[in-house]
Amino acid sequence: MKIFHFLQPFSYKQVPEFTRDNFRLYFENSDKVMIILVIIQWFVATFVTSMMYDTYIYGFVSGGVLTLALFIAYKYLAGTPSMRALVAIVMMLFSLVYIQQHLGRIEMHFHIFIAMAILSLYKDTLPIIIAAITTIAHHLIFNYLQYYEVSLFEMPVMIFNYGCGFDIVLFHAIFVIAEMFVLAYIVQRQVQHSIELHKTENELVGVNEKLRYSSMYDSLTGLANRQNLYDKLQYITANSNRHKNKFALLFLDLDNFKSINDTLGHHIGDALLKVIAIRLKSVLRENDLVARIGGDEFIVILSDIKNEESILEGIEKILSIFKKEIIVKGKILKSSTSIGCALYPDDSKDINELMKYADMAMYSAKAHETNNFKFFTKSLDDNLHNEVNLVEDMHRALNEREFKLYYQAKVDVNTKKIVGAEALIRWEHTTKGLIFPNTFIPLAEHSAFILDIGKFVLCEGAKFIKKLELFGFDDINISLNISTLQAKDIQLYDHLKHAIETNNIQAKNLSIEITESVMVENSLFASDLLHKVRALGVSIHLDDFGTGYSSLQYLQKFPIDAIKIDKSFIDEIKKDNEKNLILLNTILIMGESLGLKTIAEGVEEQYQLDYLQKKKCDFYQGYLKSKAIPEAAFIELLKKQM
Ligand code: C2E
Ligand code: CA
Ligand code: CA
C-alpha cells in the first residue's frame, strides 16, 4: 500500500549510486554508537537497579550476554540490515530485563519509547519496525508465561503488576505502534534530506573538479597548460635534485602553423594541433611530460636522462611524427617543427632560465631549416646579448645617420641598359665597419623600430630620385624594400604620398618591393592598401618570388607589376646544363601570361644572363653588372652608359 510506503526499510544499496558510500559509512558508524548505548543500558540495568533491589546480578548477567552478542555480531555484520535488526532487538530486550528486575513496575517500561527514538539515529525504518515487533512479541510471550506462572530471575513473570488489565496492554501497544509510524516518517525525511545534501555536495565537487581541470589543462588538446607545467616542474626539479639525475626541456614550435591557420582556417589549425598533441603523447614515455604553452608552442620534458643519446632518441621520436602526413578534415597537411633543447641542471638550475634557453635554441634551430633541433649552448646566449646590444645601438645609429642606402643596378636584359636600382640599406658603423642588413633588419622587424627604418629609407630613396633627376636621369626607377609590418601599416600610403609631394618627384620612378607574407596575413586589408598605393603611380614588385606560397590567386587579386625571381632559381642555371629549370621556366611563362614584368635576382655569370635572355626575362640584378654601391658610385655608373 502506498501510504505505508515510507515504512520500507533502507540499505545503502537502495540509495543512488553517488551517495552509497556515504550511507555505508554512516550505517557502520551508527552501529558503533549503538554498541556504546547498549553498554550504557547494561550499566543502568546492573548498577542503578542495584540501589533498590538485590536482583542486579541478573541484570549484570543477562545484560552482559546481550552486549557480548552485539559485539560479536558487529565483527561480522557491521553496517548491514541484520546488524541493525539485532541492535533493535537487544535494545528492546533490555526493557524486559528492567521490568522483570523491578517486579513488573510499569514505569520501568517507559524507556522503550526512548530506546525506539534512539534507533531513529540509524536513518533506517527497519530497526524501528523490528523494535515495535519485538515489544509486541515480548508482551504476548510474557502474557502467556504469566498465565502459566512461570518465574524468571527467581521471580514470577508479571506483566504490569499494578493490577492493570488488558486495556493498559492495549494502550501500550498502540503507543508503540504510533511511535513506530512517527519515527518511520521522520527517518524517511532524514534519508531524503541526506540524499539531496549529498547530491548538491556531489555537484559542487563536480564543478570544482571541472574548474580545477580547466585551470590545469589546455582545453583544445587536453595537454597540461603553462601553469600546470610550472607546478610539475617544481616537483620534477626537486626529484632530480634528490636523485641526482638530469632532465631535458624541449621547446617545440611549429614552423608553418601561421600559414596553415591563415590559408585553411582556424578550425583546420585547431584540428592539426589536436592530432599533434595525440601523436606527441603516443611517442613519449609514461613519465615524460608534454604541455602546450601557447598557440603552436609545446614543451616536452624528457625525464631521467642518462646521456646525450637518450635525448637524441626522444627528439628523433618527436621529429618522426611530423614525417608522416597528417590528414585533417580530408586535407593532407605537412607540418614540421623546430626544437630547442636545454638540460637540467647542466644549462641552468632555474626553470625560467631553462625555458628561455630552450626557446633560444629553438629560434636558432628555426633559422636553419625545418624539422630541425638545436641544443642550447653558451654562445647562443652570447649572441642574444650581442643582439640586444645591437638593437639598442640601432636607435642611436638612426639618429646619428649611420644608415645609408646603397644602390644595385637593375638592368634591361635585352638592351643591357641600367633602367633603375634597388635601394639596399647599409649600416656604416663607426667602430664595427660596414654591417649588412641581414644582421639587423630581422632584429628591427621584431619591434616597431622597423617602421622608423622604413620611414628613413622612404625619405632617402625619394631624395635620391630627385637628385638623379637633377643629374638629368629622370627615367631611373628606384625600388625600396618594404618589410611586412610596414606594408600592413595604414600610414604607408601617407608616407609615400608625402615623400613624392615634398620632393616633387615622379611617382613612376618609385617602386616598392613586398613579399608574399604581406598578402597571406590579413589579405583584404593589404589588397586595399596596395591598390591605393598603386593609384599614386608607384609600382609594386613581389620580392623573393618562388620561395613562399607563390599562389596564383594572390597574383591575380593583388595589384602587382613585377615579380622578382629569387636568386635560388638563378643559381640553378649552371654552365652547359639547362636541366632542372622547369620551375624557373614556369615562373617566366607565368609572368608573361599574366602581363607581369620579370626581374631576375643574383645574376653572377654571363651564361645565366644568356639563358634569361633566351627565356624572355625582362630585367636582371646581380654582381655580373654591379653590387650595391653608394649613391655617388651609382651615379658614376649611370654616367658611363650615356
Ligand atoms: P633582397 O631584397 O632579396 O635583396 C637582395 C640581396 O641579394 C641583397 O643583399 C643584395 O646585395 C644581394 N645580391 C644582389 N645581387 C647578388 C649577386 O649577384 N650575388 C649574391 N650572392 N648576392 C646578391 P643585402 O643587401 O644584404 O640585403 C639582404 C636583404 O635585406 C634584402 O634581400 C632585403 O630583404 C633586406 N633589406 C635590404 N635593404 C632593406 C631596406 O631598406 N628595408 C628593408 N625592410 N629590408 C631591406
Ligand atoms: Ca628586395
Ligand atoms: Ca629578393
Short mmCIF file of C-alpha atoms and ligand atoms in Angstrom, two decimals, residues 405 408 422-426 436-438 441 445 450 453-454 457 480-483 486 513 543-544 564 566-567 601-604 621-624 626-628, ligand 1:
data_model
loop_
_atom_site.label_atom_id
_atom_site.label_comp_id
_atom_site.label_asym_id
_atom_site.label_seq_id
_atom_site.Cartn_x
_atom_site.Cartn_y
_atom_site.Cartn_z
CA LEU A 405 71.20 53.47 -48.85
CA GLN A 408 72.22 47.95 -57.03
CA GLU A 422 67.18 48.61 -55.83
CA ALA A 423 67.96 50.55 -52.67
CA LEU A 424 69.66 48.28 -50.14
CA ILE A 425 70.32 49.58 -46.69
CA ARG A 426 73.79 49.50 -45.10
CA PHE A 436 74.80 44.21 -43.84
CA PRO A 437 71.03 44.24 -43.47
CA ASN A 438 70.71 40.51 -42.77
CA ILE A 441 66.81 44.06 -40.35
CA GLU A 445 61.47 43.56 -37.52
CA ILE A 450 61.42 48.66 -38.46
CA ILE A 453 63.86 52.47 -40.59
CA GLY A 454 61.17 52.20 -43.27
CA VAL A 457 64.51 54.56 -46.37
CA LEU A 480 62.56 50.26 -51.95
CA ASN A 481 62.21 47.18 -49.76
CA ILE A 482 59.12 47.35 -47.58
CA SER A 483 59.00 44.98 -44.63
CA GLN A 486 55.33 48.38 -42.79
CA GLU A 513 59.17 45.54 -53.05
CA ASP A 543 60.18 40.06 -53.91
CA ASP A 544 61.77 36.64 -53.45
CA LYS A 564 61.43 39.31 -58.63
CA ASP A 566 64.60 34.60 -56.18
CA LYS A 567 68.33 34.06 -56.52
CA GLU A 601 67.92 38.45 -58.84
CA GLY A 602 71.52 37.49 -58.16
CA VAL A 603 72.78 37.07 -61.70
CA GLU A 604 76.51 36.49 -61.39
CA GLN A 621 70.14 42.45 -60.99
CA GLY A 622 73.37 40.91 -59.83
CA TYR A 623 77.08 41.09 -59.30
CA LEU A 624 77.51 40.50 -63.04
CA SER A 626 77.16 45.63 -60.10
CA LYS A 627 76.96 45.07 -56.38
CA ALA A 628 75.01 47.52 -54.24
P1 C2E B 1 66.69 41.21 -51.04
O1 C2E B 1 65.64 42.24 -51.17
O2 C2E B 1 66.36 39.86 -51.62
O3 C2E B 1 67.98 41.80 -51.64
C1 C2E B 1 68.85 41.10 -52.45
C2 C2E B 1 70.07 40.72 -51.72
O4 C2E B 1 70.92 39.94 -52.56
C3 C2E B 1 70.92 41.92 -51.31
O5 C2E B 1 71.56 41.61 -50.09
C4 C2E B 1 71.95 42.01 -52.41
O6 C2E B 1 73.14 42.65 -52.03
C5 C2E B 1 72.19 40.55 -52.69
N1 C2E B 1 72.66 40.33 -54.06
C6 C2E B 1 72.38 41.07 -55.15
N2 C2E B 1 72.98 40.56 -56.24
C7 C2E B 1 73.68 39.49 -55.84
C8 C2E B 1 74.51 38.54 -56.51
O7 C2E B 1 74.75 38.58 -57.74
N3 C2E B 1 75.05 37.53 -55.78
C9 C2E B 1 74.82 37.46 -54.43
N4 C2E B 1 75.39 36.47 -53.78
N5 C2E B 1 74.04 38.33 -53.76
C10 C2E B 1 73.47 39.34 -54.46
P2 C2E B 1 71.56 42.61 -48.92
O8 C2E B 1 71.79 43.98 -49.42
O9 C2E B 1 72.45 42.06 -47.88
O10 C2E B 1 70.07 42.57 -48.43
C11 C2E B 1 69.60 41.49 -47.82
C12 C2E B 1 68.16 41.64 -47.53
O11 C2E B 1 67.93 42.68 -46.58
C13 C2E B 1 67.33 42.06 -48.72
O12 C2E B 1 67.05 40.98 -49.50
C14 C2E B 1 66.13 42.67 -48.08
O13 C2E B 1 65.19 41.67 -47.77
C15 C2E B 1 66.69 43.26 -46.81
N6 C2E B 1 66.82 44.70 -46.96
C16 C2E B 1 67.84 45.35 -47.56
N7 C2E B 1 67.60 46.67 -47.53
C17 C2E B 1 66.43 46.87 -46.92
C18 C2E B 1 65.64 48.01 -46.59
O14 C2E B 1 65.97 49.16 -46.90
N8 C2E B 1 64.47 47.82 -45.92
C19 C2E B 1 64.07 46.58 -45.59
N9 C2E B 1 62.91 46.45 -44.95
N10 C2E B 1 64.78 45.47 -45.89
C20 C2E B 1 65.94 45.61 -46.55
#
